[in-house]
Coordinates of N, CA and C in Angstrom, one line a residue:
M1 N 54.5 70.4 110.4 CA 54.7 71.6 111.3 C 55.8 71.3 112.3
I2 N 55.8 70.1 112.9 CA 56.8 69.7 113.9 C 58.1 69.6 113.2
L3 N 58.1 69.0 112.0 CA 59.4 68.9 111.3 C 60.0 70.3 110.9
R4 N 59.1 71.2 110.6 CA 59.6 72.5 110.2 C 60.2 73.2 111.4
Q5 N 59.5 73.1 112.6 CA 60.1 73.6 113.8 C 61.4 73.0 114.2
I6 N 61.6 71.7 114.0 CA 62.8 71.0 114.3 C 63.9 71.6 113.3
F7 N 63.5 71.8 112.1 CA 64.5 72.3 111.1 C 65.0 73.7 111.4
L8 N 64.0 74.5 111.8 CA 64.3 75.9 112.2 C 65.2 75.9 113.4
A9 N 64.9 75.1 114.4 CA 65.7 75.0 115.6 C 67.1 74.6 115.3
T10 N 67.2 73.5 114.5 CA 68.5 73.0 114.1 C 69.4 74.1 113.4
L11 N 68.7 74.8 112.5 CA 69.3 75.8 111.7 C 69.8 76.9 112.6
S12 N 69.0 77.3 113.6 CA 69.4 78.4 114.5 C 70.7 78.0 115.3
I13 N 70.7 76.7 115.8 CA 71.8 76.2 116.5 C 73.1 76.2 115.6
F14 N 72.9 75.8 114.4 CA 74.0 75.8 113.4 C 74.6 77.2 113.2
L15 N 73.7 78.1 113.1 CA 74.1 79.5 112.8 C 74.9 80.1 114.0
V16 N 74.3 79.8 115.2 CA 74.9 80.3 116.4 C 76.3 79.7 116.7
L17 N 76.4 78.4 116.5 CA 77.6 77.7 116.8 C 78.6 77.7 115.7
G18 N 78.1 77.9 114.5 CA 78.9 77.9 113.3 C 79.3 79.2 112.8
Y19 N 78.5 79.8 111.9 CA 78.8 81.1 111.3 C 79.0 82.2 112.3
D20 N 78.1 82.2 113.3 CA 78.1 83.4 114.2 C 79.4 83.3 115.0
M21 N 79.9 82.1 115.3 CA 81.2 82.0 116.0 C 82.3 82.6 115.2
E22 N 82.2 82.3 113.9 CA 83.3 82.8 112.9 C 83.2 84.3 112.9
F23 N 82.0 84.8 112.8 CA 81.9 86.3 112.7 C 82.3 86.9 114.0
A24 N 82.0 86.3 115.1 CA 82.3 86.9 116.4 C 83.8 86.9 116.6
A25 N 84.5 85.8 116.1 CA 85.9 85.7 116.3 C 86.7 86.6 115.4
A26 N 86.1 86.9 114.2 CA 86.8 87.7 113.3 C 87.0 89.1 113.9
E27 N 88.2 89.6 113.6 CA 88.6 90.9 114.1 C 88.9 91.9 113.0
D28 N 88.2 93.0 113.0 CA 88.4 94.0 111.9 C 89.7 94.8 112.0
C29 N 90.4 94.9 110.9 CA 91.6 95.7 110.8 C 91.2 97.0 110.2
S30 N 90.8 98.0 111.0 CA 90.2 99.3 110.5 C 91.3 100.1 109.8
A31 N 92.6 99.8 110.2 CA 93.7 100.6 109.5 C 94.2 100.0 108.3
C32 N 93.6 98.8 107.9 CA 94.0 98.1 106.7 C 93.1 98.5 105.5
V33 N 93.6 98.5 104.3 CA 92.7 98.8 103.1 C 92.4 97.4 102.5
Q34 N 91.1 97.2 102.3 CA 90.7 96.0 101.7 C 90.8 96.0 100.1
L35 N 91.6 95.1 99.6 CA 91.7 95.1 98.1 C 91.0 93.9 97.5
T36 N 90.6 94.1 96.3 CA 89.9 93.0 95.5 C 90.5 92.8 94.2
S37 N 90.1 91.9 93.4 CA 90.6 91.6 92.1 C 90.4 92.9 91.2
H38 N 89.4 93.7 91.5 CA 89.1 94.8 90.7 C 89.9 96.0 91.0
T39 N 90.4 96.1 92.3 CA 91.1 97.3 92.7 C 92.6 97.1 92.9
F40 N 93.0 95.8 93.0 CA 94.4 95.5 93.3 C 95.4 96.2 92.4
D41 N 95.3 96.1 91.1 CA 96.3 96.7 90.2 C 96.2 98.2 90.1
K42 N 95.0 98.7 90.5 CA 94.8 100.2 90.4 C 95.5 100.9 91.6
I43 N 95.4 100.2 92.8 CA 95.9 100.8 94.0 C 97.4 100.7 94.2
L44 N 98.0 99.5 93.9 CA 99.4 99.3 94.2 C 100.4 100.3 93.6
P45 N 100.2 100.7 92.4 CA 101.2 101.7 91.8 C 101.2 103.1 92.5
K46 N 100.2 103.4 93.3 CA 100.1 104.7 93.9 C 101.0 104.8 95.2
F47 N 101.6 103.7 95.6 CA 102.5 103.8 96.8 C 103.9 103.2 96.5
K48 N 104.8 103.7 97.3 CA 106.2 103.2 97.2 C 106.3 101.7 97.6
A49 N 105.5 101.4 98.6 CA 105.5 100.0 99.0 C 104.1 99.6 99.6
V50 N 103.6 98.4 99.3 CA 102.3 97.9 99.7 C 102.5 96.5 100.3
L51 N 102.1 96.4 101.6 CA 102.2 95.1 102.2 C 100.8 94.5 102.2
V52 N 100.6 93.3 101.6 CA 99.3 92.7 101.5 C 99.2 91.4 102.2
K53 N 98.2 91.2 103.0 CA 98.0 89.9 103.7 C 96.9 89.2 102.9
F54 N 97.2 88.0 102.4 CA 96.2 87.1 101.8 C 95.7 86.2 102.9
D55 N 94.4 86.2 103.1 CA 93.9 85.4 104.2 C 92.4 85.1 104.0
V56 N 91.8 84.4 104.9 CA 90.4 84.1 104.8 C 89.6 85.4 104.9
V57 N 88.3 85.3 104.5 CA 87.5 86.5 104.5 C 87.3 87.2 105.9
Y58 N 87.2 86.3 106.9 CA 87.0 86.9 108.2 C 88.2 86.4 109.1
P59 N 89.3 87.1 109.0 CA 90.5 86.6 109.7 C 90.4 86.9 111.2
Y60 N 91.1 86.1 112.0 CA 91.2 86.3 113.4 C 92.4 85.6 114.0
G61 N 92.6 85.8 115.3 CA 93.8 85.1 115.9 C 95.0 86.0 116.1
D62 N 96.0 85.4 116.7 CA 97.2 86.2 117.0 C 97.9 86.8 115.8
K63 N 98.0 86.1 114.7 CA 98.7 86.6 113.6 C 98.0 87.8 113.0
H64 N 96.6 87.7 113.0 CA 95.9 88.9 112.5 C 96.0 90.1 113.4
K65 N 96.1 89.8 114.7 CA 96.3 90.9 115.7 C 97.7 91.6 115.4
E66 N 98.7 90.8 115.2 CA 100.0 91.3 115.0 C 100.0 92.2 113.7
Y67 N 99.3 91.7 112.7 CA 99.2 92.4 111.4 C 98.5 93.7 111.6
T68 N 97.4 93.7 112.4 CA 96.7 94.9 112.7 C 97.6 95.9 113.4
D69 N 98.4 95.4 114.3 CA 99.4 96.3 115.0 C 100.3 97.0 114.0
V70 N 100.7 96.3 113.0 CA 101.6 96.9 112.0 C 100.8 98.0 111.3
A71 N 99.6 97.8 110.9 CA 98.8 98.8 110.2 C 98.6 100.0 111.1
V72 N 98.3 99.8 112.3 CA 98.0 101.0 113.2 C 99.3 101.8 113.4
S73 N 100.4 101.1 113.7 CA 101.7 101.8 114.0 C 102.3 102.5 112.8
T74 N 101.9 102.1 111.6 CA 102.5 102.7 110.4 C 101.5 103.6 109.6
K75 N 100.3 103.9 110.2 CA 99.2 104.6 109.5 C 99.6 106.0 109.1
D76 N 100.6 106.6 109.7 CA 101.1 107.9 109.3 C 102.2 108.0 108.3
S77 N 102.6 106.8 107.8 CA 103.6 106.7 106.7 C 102.9 106.8 105.4
P78 N 103.1 108.0 104.7 CA 102.3 108.2 103.4 C 102.7 107.3 102.3
D79 N 103.9 106.7 102.3 CA 104.4 106.0 101.2 C 104.2 104.5 101.4
L80 N 103.6 104.1 102.5 CA 103.4 102.7 102.8 C 101.9 102.4 103.0
L81 N 101.4 101.4 102.3 CA 100.0 101.0 102.4 C 100.0 99.6 103.0
I82 N 99.2 99.4 104.1 CA 99.0 98.1 104.6 C 97.6 97.6 104.2
A83 N 97.5 96.5 103.5 CA 96.3 96.0 102.9 C 96.0 94.6 103.2
E84 N 94.7 94.2 102.9 CA 94.3 92.8 103.0 C 93.6 92.4 101.7
V85 N 93.7 91.1 101.4 CA 92.9 90.5 100.4 C 92.2 89.3 101.0
G86 N 90.9 89.4 101.2 CA 90.1 88.3 101.7 C 89.7 87.3 100.6
V87 N 90.1 86.1 100.7 CA 89.9 85.1 99.6 C 88.7 84.2 100.0
K88 N 87.7 84.2 99.3 CA 86.5 83.3 99.6 C 86.6 82.0 98.9
D89 N 86.3 80.9 99.7 CA 86.3 79.6 99.1 C 84.8 79.1 99.0
F90 N 83.9 80.1 99.0 CA 82.5 79.7 98.9 C 81.8 80.8 98.0
G91 N 80.6 80.5 97.6 CA 79.8 81.5 96.9 C 80.5 81.9 95.6
N92 N 80.7 83.2 95.4 CA 81.4 83.7 94.1 C 82.9 83.5 94.1
K93 N 83.4 83.0 95.3 CA 84.9 82.7 95.4 C 85.7 83.9 95.0
D94 N 85.3 85.1 95.6 CA 86.0 86.3 95.3 C 87.5 86.3 95.7
N95 N 88.2 86.9 94.8 CA 89.7 87.1 94.9 C 90.5 85.8 94.8
Q96 N 89.9 84.7 94.5 CA 90.7 83.5 94.3 C 91.6 83.6 93.1
D97 N 91.3 84.4 92.1 CA 92.2 84.6 91.0 C 93.5 85.3 91.5
L98 N 93.4 86.2 92.4 CA 94.5 86.9 93.0 C 95.4 85.9 93.7
A99 N 94.8 85.1 94.5 CA 95.6 84.1 95.3 C 96.3 83.2 94.3
K100 N 95.7 82.7 93.3 CA 96.3 81.8 92.3 C 97.4 82.5 91.5
R101 N 97.2 83.8 91.2 CA 98.2 84.6 90.5 C 99.5 84.6 91.2
F102 N 99.5 84.6 92.6 CA 100.7 84.6 93.4 C 101.1 83.3 94.0
G103 N 100.4 82.2 93.5 CA 100.7 80.9 94.0 C 100.4 80.7 95.5
I104 N 99.3 81.3 96.0 CA 99.0 81.2 97.4 C 97.8 80.2 97.5
K105 N 98.0 79.2 98.4 CA 96.9 78.2 98.6 C 96.3 78.4 100.0
P106 N 95.1 77.9 100.2 CA 94.4 78.0 101.5 C 95.3 77.6 102.7
D107 N 96.1 76.6 102.5 CA 97.0 76.2 103.6 C 98.1 77.2 103.9
D108 N 98.3 78.1 103.0 CA 99.3 79.1 103.2 C 98.9 80.3 104.0
Y109 N 97.6 80.5 104.2 CA 97.0 81.7 104.9 C 97.5 81.7 106.4
P110 N 97.8 82.9 106.9 CA 98.0 84.1 106.2 C 99.3 84.2 105.5
T111 N 99.4 84.8 104.3 CA 100.6 85.0 103.5 C 100.8 86.5 103.3
L112 N 102.0 87.0 103.6 CA 102.3 88.4 103.5 C 103.2 88.6 102.3
L113 N 102.8 89.5 101.3 CA 103.6 89.8 100.2 C 103.9 91.3 100.2
L114 N 105.1 91.7 100.0 CA 105.5 93.1 100.0 C 105.8 93.5 98.6
F115 N 105.0 94.5 98.0 CA 105.1 95.0 96.7 C 105.9 96.3 96.7
V116 N 107.0 96.4 96.1 CA 107.8 97.6 96.1 C 107.8 98.2 94.7
N117 N 107.4 99.4 94.6 CA 107.2 100.1 93.3 C 108.5 100.1 92.6
G118 N 108.4 99.6 91.3 CA 109.6 99.5 90.5 C 110.2 98.1 90.4
R119 N 109.6 97.2 91.3 CA 110.1 95.8 91.3 C 109.0 94.9 90.8
K120 N 109.3 94.0 89.9 CA 108.3 93.2 89.3 C 107.7 92.2 90.2
E121 N 108.5 91.5 91.0 CA 108.0 90.4 91.9 C 108.0 90.9 93.3
P122 N 107.0 90.5 94.1 CA 106.9 90.9 95.5 C 107.9 90.1 96.4
Y123 N 108.2 90.6 97.5 CA 108.9 89.9 98.5 C 107.9 89.2 99.4
R124 N 108.3 88.0 99.8 CA 107.4 87.2 100.7 C 108.0 87.2 102.1
F125 N 107.1 87.6 103.1 CA 107.6 87.5 104.5 C 107.5 86.1 105.0
V126 N 108.6 85.6 105.5 CA 108.7 84.2 106.0 C 108.9 84.2 107.5
A127 N 108.1 83.5 108.2 CA 108.2 83.3 109.6 C 108.4 81.8 109.8
E128 N 109.5 81.3 110.2 CA 109.8 79.9 110.4 C 108.9 79.3 111.5
K129 N 108.7 80.1 112.5 CA 107.8 79.6 113.6 C 106.7 80.6 113.8
D130 N 105.6 80.1 114.4 CA 104.4 81.0 114.6 C 104.8 82.2 115.5
D131 N 105.7 82.0 116.5 CA 106.0 83.1 117.4 C 106.9 84.2 116.7
E132 N 107.3 83.9 115.5 CA 108.1 84.9 114.7 C 107.2 85.8 113.9
F133 N 106.0 85.5 113.8 CA 105.0 86.3 113.1 C 104.6 87.4 114.0
T134 N 105.4 88.4 114.2 CA 105.1 89.5 115.1 C 105.2 90.8 114.3
A135 N 104.5 91.8 114.9 CA 104.5 93.2 114.3 C 105.9 93.7 114.1
N136 N 106.8 93.5 115.1 CA 108.1 94.0 115.0 C 108.9 93.3 113.9
N137 N 108.8 92.0 113.8 CA 109.5 91.3 112.7 C 109.0 91.7 111.3
I138 N 107.7 92.0 111.3 CA 107.1 92.4 110.0 C 107.6 93.8 109.6
K139 N 107.7 94.7 110.6 CA 108.2 96.0 110.3 C 109.7 96.0 110.0
R140 N 110.4 95.1 110.6 CA 111.8 94.9 110.3 C 112.0 94.4 108.9
F141 N 111.1 93.5 108.5 CA 111.1 93.0 107.1 C 110.9 94.2 106.1
I142 N 109.9 95.0 106.4 CA 109.6 96.1 105.5 C 110.8 97.1 105.4
K143 N 111.4 97.4 106.5 CA 112.5 98.3 106.6 C 113.7 97.8 105.8
K144 N 113.9 96.4 105.9 CA 115.0 95.8 105.2 C 114.8 95.8 103.7
K145 N 113.6 95.7 103.2 CA 113.4 95.5 101.8 C 113.1 96.9 101.1
T146 N 112.9 98.0 101.9 CA 112.6 99.2 101.2 C 113.4 100.3 101.8
S147 N 113.3 101.5 101.2 CA 114.0 102.7 101.7 C 113.1 103.5 102.7
L148 N 112.0 103.0 103.1 CA 111.1 103.7 104.0 C 111.6 103.7 105.4
Y149 N 111.3 104.8 106.1 CA 111.7 104.9 107.5 C 110.6 104.3 108.4
L150 N 110.9 103.3 109.2 CA 109.9 102.8 110.2 C 110.7 102.7 111.5
G151 N 110.2 103.5 112.5 CA 110.8 103.5 113.8 C 110.5 102.1 114.5
L152 N 111.6 101.4 114.8 CA 111.5 100.1 115.5 C 111.9 100.3 116.9
P153 N 111.4 99.4 117.8 CA 111.7 99.5 119.2 C 113.2 99.6 119.4
G154 N 113.6 100.6 120.2 CA 115.0 100.9 120.5 C 115.7 101.9 119.6
C155 N 115.1 102.1 118.5 CA 115.7 103.0 117.5 C 115.4 104.5 117.8
I156 N 116.3 105.4 117.3 CA 116.2 106.8 117.4 C 116.3 107.4 116.0
E157 N 115.3 108.2 115.6 CA 115.2 108.6 114.2 C 116.4 109.3 113.7
K158 N 116.9 110.3 114.5 CA 118.0 111.1 114.1 C 119.3 110.2 113.9
L159 N 119.5 109.3 114.8 CA 120.6 108.4 114.7 C 120.4 107.4 113.6
D160 N 119.2 107.0 113.3 CA 119.0 106.2 112.1 C 119.4 106.9 110.8
Q161 N 119.1 108.2 110.8 CA 119.5 109.0 109.6 C 121.0 109.1 109.5
L162 N 121.7 109.2 110.7 CA 123.1 109.3 110.7 C 123.7 107.9 110.3
A163 N 123.0 106.8 110.7 CA 123.5 105.5 110.3 C 123.4 105.3 108.7
D164 N 122.3 105.9 108.2 CA 122.2 105.8 106.7 C 123.3 106.6 106.0
E165 N 123.6 107.7 106.6 CA 124.7 108.5 106.0 C 126.1 107.8 106.2
F166 N 126.2 107.2 107.3 CA 127.4 106.4 107.7 C 127.7 105.3 106.7
K167 N 126.7 104.5 106.4 CA 126.9 103.4 105.5 C 127.1 103.8 104.0
A168 N 126.5 105.0 103.7 CA 126.6 105.4 102.3 C 127.8 106.2 101.9
N169 N 128.4 106.8 103.0 CA 129.6 107.7 102.7 C 130.8 107.2 103.5
E170 N 131.5 106.3 102.9 CA 132.6 105.6 103.6 C 133.7 106.6 103.9
K171 N 134.0 107.6 103.1 CA 135.1 108.5 103.3 C 134.8 109.5 104.4
D172 N 133.5 109.7 104.7 CA 133.1 110.7 105.7 C 132.7 110.0 107.1
R173 N 133.0 108.8 107.2 CA 132.5 108.0 108.4 C 133.0 108.6 109.7
K174 N 134.2 109.0 109.8 CA 134.7 109.5 111.1 C 134.0 110.8 111.5
E175 N 133.7 111.6 110.5 CA 133.0 112.9 110.8 C 131.5 112.6 111.2
I176 N 130.9 111.6 110.6 CA 129.5 111.2 111.0 C 129.5 110.6 112.4
F177 N 130.6 109.8 112.6 CA 130.8 109.2 114.0 C 130.8 110.3 115.0
N178 N 131.6 111.3 114.8 CA 131.7 112.4 115.7 C 130.4 113.2 115.9
K179 N 129.6 113.3 114.8 CA 128.3 113.9 114.9 C 127.4 113.1 115.8
A180 N 127.4 111.8 115.7 CA 126.6 110.9 116.5 C 127.0 111.1 118.0
K181 N 128.3 111.2 118.3 CA 128.7 111.3 119.7 C 128.2 112.7 120.3
L182 N 128.2 113.7 119.4 CA 127.8 115.0 119.9 C 126.2 115.0 120.1
F183 N 125.5 114.3 119.2 CA 124.1 114.2 119.4 C 123.7 113.4 120.6
E184 N 124.5 112.4 120.9 CA 124.2 111.5 122.1 C 124.2 112.4 123.3
E185 N 125.0 113.4 123.4 CA 125.1 114.2 124.6 C 123.9 115.1 124.8
T186 N 123.1 115.3 123.7 CA 121.9 116.2 123.8 C 120.7 115.4 124.2
L187 N 120.8 114.1 124.2 CA 119.6 113.3 124.5 C 119.3 113.2 126.0
P188 N 118.0 113.0 126.3 CA 117.6 112.8 127.7 C 118.2 111.4 128.1
E189 N 118.3 111.2 129.4 CA 119.0 110.0 130.0 C 118.4 108.7 129.5
E190 N 117.0 108.7 129.3 CA 116.4 107.4 128.9 C 116.8 107.0 127.5
H191 N 117.3 107.8 126.7 CA 117.7 107.5 125.3 C 119.2 107.3 125.2
R192 N 120.0 107.5 126.2 CA 121.4 107.5 126.1 C 121.9 106.1 125.9
E193 N 121.3 105.1 126.5 CA 121.7 103.7 126.3 C 121.6 103.2 124.9
A194 N 120.5 103.6 124.2 CA 120.3 103.2 122.8 C 121.3 103.9 122.0
A195 N 121.6 105.2 122.3 CA 122.5 106.0 121.5 C 123.9 105.4 121.6
K196 N 124.3 104.9 122.7 CA 125.6 104.3 122.9 C 125.8 103.1 122.0
V197 N 124.6 102.4 121.7 CA 124.7 101.2 120.8 C 125.1 101.7 119.4
Y198 N 124.4 102.7 118.9 CA 124.8 103.3 117.6 C 126.2 103.6 117.5
I199 N 126.7 104.3 118.6 CA 128.1 104.8 118.6 C 129.1 103.6 118.6
K200 N 128.8 102.6 119.4 CA 129.7 101.4 119.5 C 129.7 100.7 118.2
L201 N 128.5 100.6 117.5 CA 128.5 99.9 116.2 C 129.3 100.7 115.2
M202 N 129.2 102.0 115.2 CA 130.0 102.8 114.2 C 131.5 102.6 114.5
A203 N 131.9 102.6 115.8 CA 133.3 102.4 116.1 C 133.8 101.0 115.6
K204 N 133.0 100.0 115.8 CA 133.3 98.6 115.3 C 133.5 98.6 113.8
I205 N 132.5 99.2 113.1 CA 132.6 99.2 111.7 C 133.8 100.0 111.2
L206 N 134.2 101.1 111.8 CA 135.4 101.8 111.5 C 136.6 101.0 111.7
E207 N 136.6 100.1 112.7 CA 137.7 99.3 113.0 C 137.8 98.1 112.1
K208 N 136.6 97.4 111.9 CA 136.6 96.1 111.2 C 136.1 96.1 109.8
G209 N 135.4 97.2 109.4 CA 134.8 97.3 108.1 C 133.4 96.8 108.1
D210 N 132.7 96.9 106.9 CA 131.3 96.6 106.8 C 131.0 95.1 107.1
V211 N 132.0 94.2 107.0 CA 131.8 92.8 107.3 C 131.3 92.6 108.8
F212 N 131.7 93.6 109.6 CA 131.3 93.4 111.0 C 129.8 93.4 111.2
V213 N 129.0 94.1 110.3 CA 127.6 94.2 110.4 C 127.0 92.8 110.2
Q214 N 127.5 92.1 109.2 CA 126.9 90.7 109.0 C 127.3 89.8 110.1
T215 N 128.5 89.8 110.6 CA 128.9 88.9 111.7 C 128.2 89.2 113.0
E216 N 127.9 90.5 113.2 CA 127.2 90.9 114.4 C 125.7 90.4 114.3
Q217 N 125.2 90.5 113.1 CA 123.8 90.1 112.8 C 123.7 88.6 113.1
T218 N 124.6 87.8 112.6 CA 124.6 86.4 112.8 C 124.7 86.1 114.3
R219 N 125.6 86.8 115.0 CA 125.8 86.6 116.5 C 124.5 86.8 117.2
L220 N 123.8 87.9 116.9 CA 122.6 88.3 117.6 C 121.5 87.3 117.3
E221 N 121.4 86.8 116.0 CA 120.4 85.9 115.7 C 120.6 84.6 116.4
N222 N 121.8 84.1 116.6 CA 122.1 82.9 117.3 C 121.8 83.1 118.8
L223 N 122.1 84.2 119.4 CA 121.7 84.5 120.8 C 120.2 84.5 121.0
L224 N 119.5 85.0 120.1 CA 118.0 85.1 120.2 C 117.4 83.8 120.1
K225 N 118.1 82.8 119.5 CA 117.5 81.4 119.4 C 117.7 80.7 120.7
G226 N 118.5 81.2 121.6 CA 118.8 80.5 122.8 C 117.8 80.9 123.9
K227 N 118.0 80.4 125.1 CA 117.1 80.7 126.2 C 117.6 82.0 126.9
L228 N 116.7 83.0 126.8 CA 117.0 84.3 127.4 C 115.9 84.8 128.3
S229 N 116.3 85.6 129.3 CA 115.3 86.2 130.1 C 114.5 87.2 129.2
V230 N 113.3 87.6 129.7 CA 112.5 88.5 128.9 C 113.2 89.8 128.7
E231 N 113.9 90.3 129.7 CA 114.6 91.6 129.6 C 115.8 91.5 128.7
K232 N 116.5 90.4 128.8 CA 117.7 90.2 127.9 C 117.3 90.0 126.4
K233 N 116.2 89.3 126.2 CA 115.7 89.2 124.9 C 115.3 90.5 124.3
K234 N 114.6 91.3 125.1 CA 114.2 92.7 124.6 C 115.4 93.5 124.3
T235 N 116.5 93.4 125.1 CA 117.7 94.2 124.8 C 118.3 93.7 123.5
M236 N 118.4 92.4 123.3 CA 119.0 91.9 122.1 C 118.2 92.2 120.8
E237 N 116.9 92.2 121.0 CA 116.0 92.6 119.8 C 116.2 94.0 119.5
E238 N 116.3 94.9 120.5 CA 116.5 96.3 120.2 C 117.9 96.6 119.6
R239 N 118.9 95.8 120.0 CA 120.2 96.0 119.4 C 120.1 95.5 117.9
R240 N 119.4 94.4 117.7 CA 119.3 94.0 116.3 C 118.5 95.0 115.4
N241 N 117.5 95.7 116.0 CA 116.8 96.7 115.3 C 117.8 97.9 114.9
I242 N 118.6 98.3 115.9 CA 119.6 99.3 115.6 C 120.6 98.9 114.5
L243 N 121.0 97.7 114.7 CA 122.0 97.1 113.7 C 121.5 97.2 112.3
Q244 N 120.2 96.9 112.1 CA 119.6 96.9 110.8 C 119.7 98.3 110.1
S245 N 119.8 99.3 110.9 CA 120.0 100.7 110.3 C 121.3 100.8 109.6
F246 N 122.3 99.9 109.9 CA 123.6 99.9 109.2 C 123.7 98.9 108.1
M247 N 122.6 98.2 107.8 CA 122.6 97.2 106.8 C 122.1 97.8 105.4
F248 N 122.8 97.4 104.4 CA 122.3 97.8 103.0 C 121.1 97.1 102.7
R249 N 120.0 97.8 102.2 CA 118.8 97.1 101.9 C 119.0 96.3 100.6
D250 N 118.1 95.3 100.4 CA 118.2 94.4 99.2 C 118.1 95.2 98.0
E251 N 118.9 94.9 97.0 CA 118.8 95.6 95.7 C 117.5 95.2 95.0
L252 N 116.9 96.2 94.3 CA 115.7 96.0 93.6 C 115.9 95.3 92.3

């Protein structure tokens, strides 16, 4: 009887300090769709792009929060699905076959793969440092690899559309440049500074050609690696977001 009571007490402590802590720490991503080995190949073809996070069954922590932010902020995009695959290393070991299929090991969690309709292999999101695993960087990655519109901090949708036209129609660039200047005059004061960035970039591209986009991208990336004030870093990141609107997306 005494041994049984000791066993039950020990088990209770184990549950409270062990599994319960894991469950308590786990954070639900209500805007994410949970995929399994049975549903994975049925769901993916229904969307232009699907971002999938391969992770532990009960994910938590800063990276999971950032991923949740991506799901919430893109929930109204009908062509993009934000999903999760929880891989079990116990019991039935659910979804381990999916992880093996894409060469993902437990040490790799969380791993983000972007599946683009019409492309055989997924793109893998790479964050060289933990602090680069952010919602904005993930959305920037999606925008770069797809034709989907995602509003990034600092960007203005109408000017993003004009940027798309600008990069695709070289002979009409001066006309599009003039359209952007006229549109800038209609904007409220708080958006004027961002609009000026679009216009300055168009002017530089007209002067130096498309090569300017890549050299400016390199310059901004180098600046962002240095020591910047919070405000300066925010400004540089927003400029980088706008610049991406002028970049040609990766060929499928």
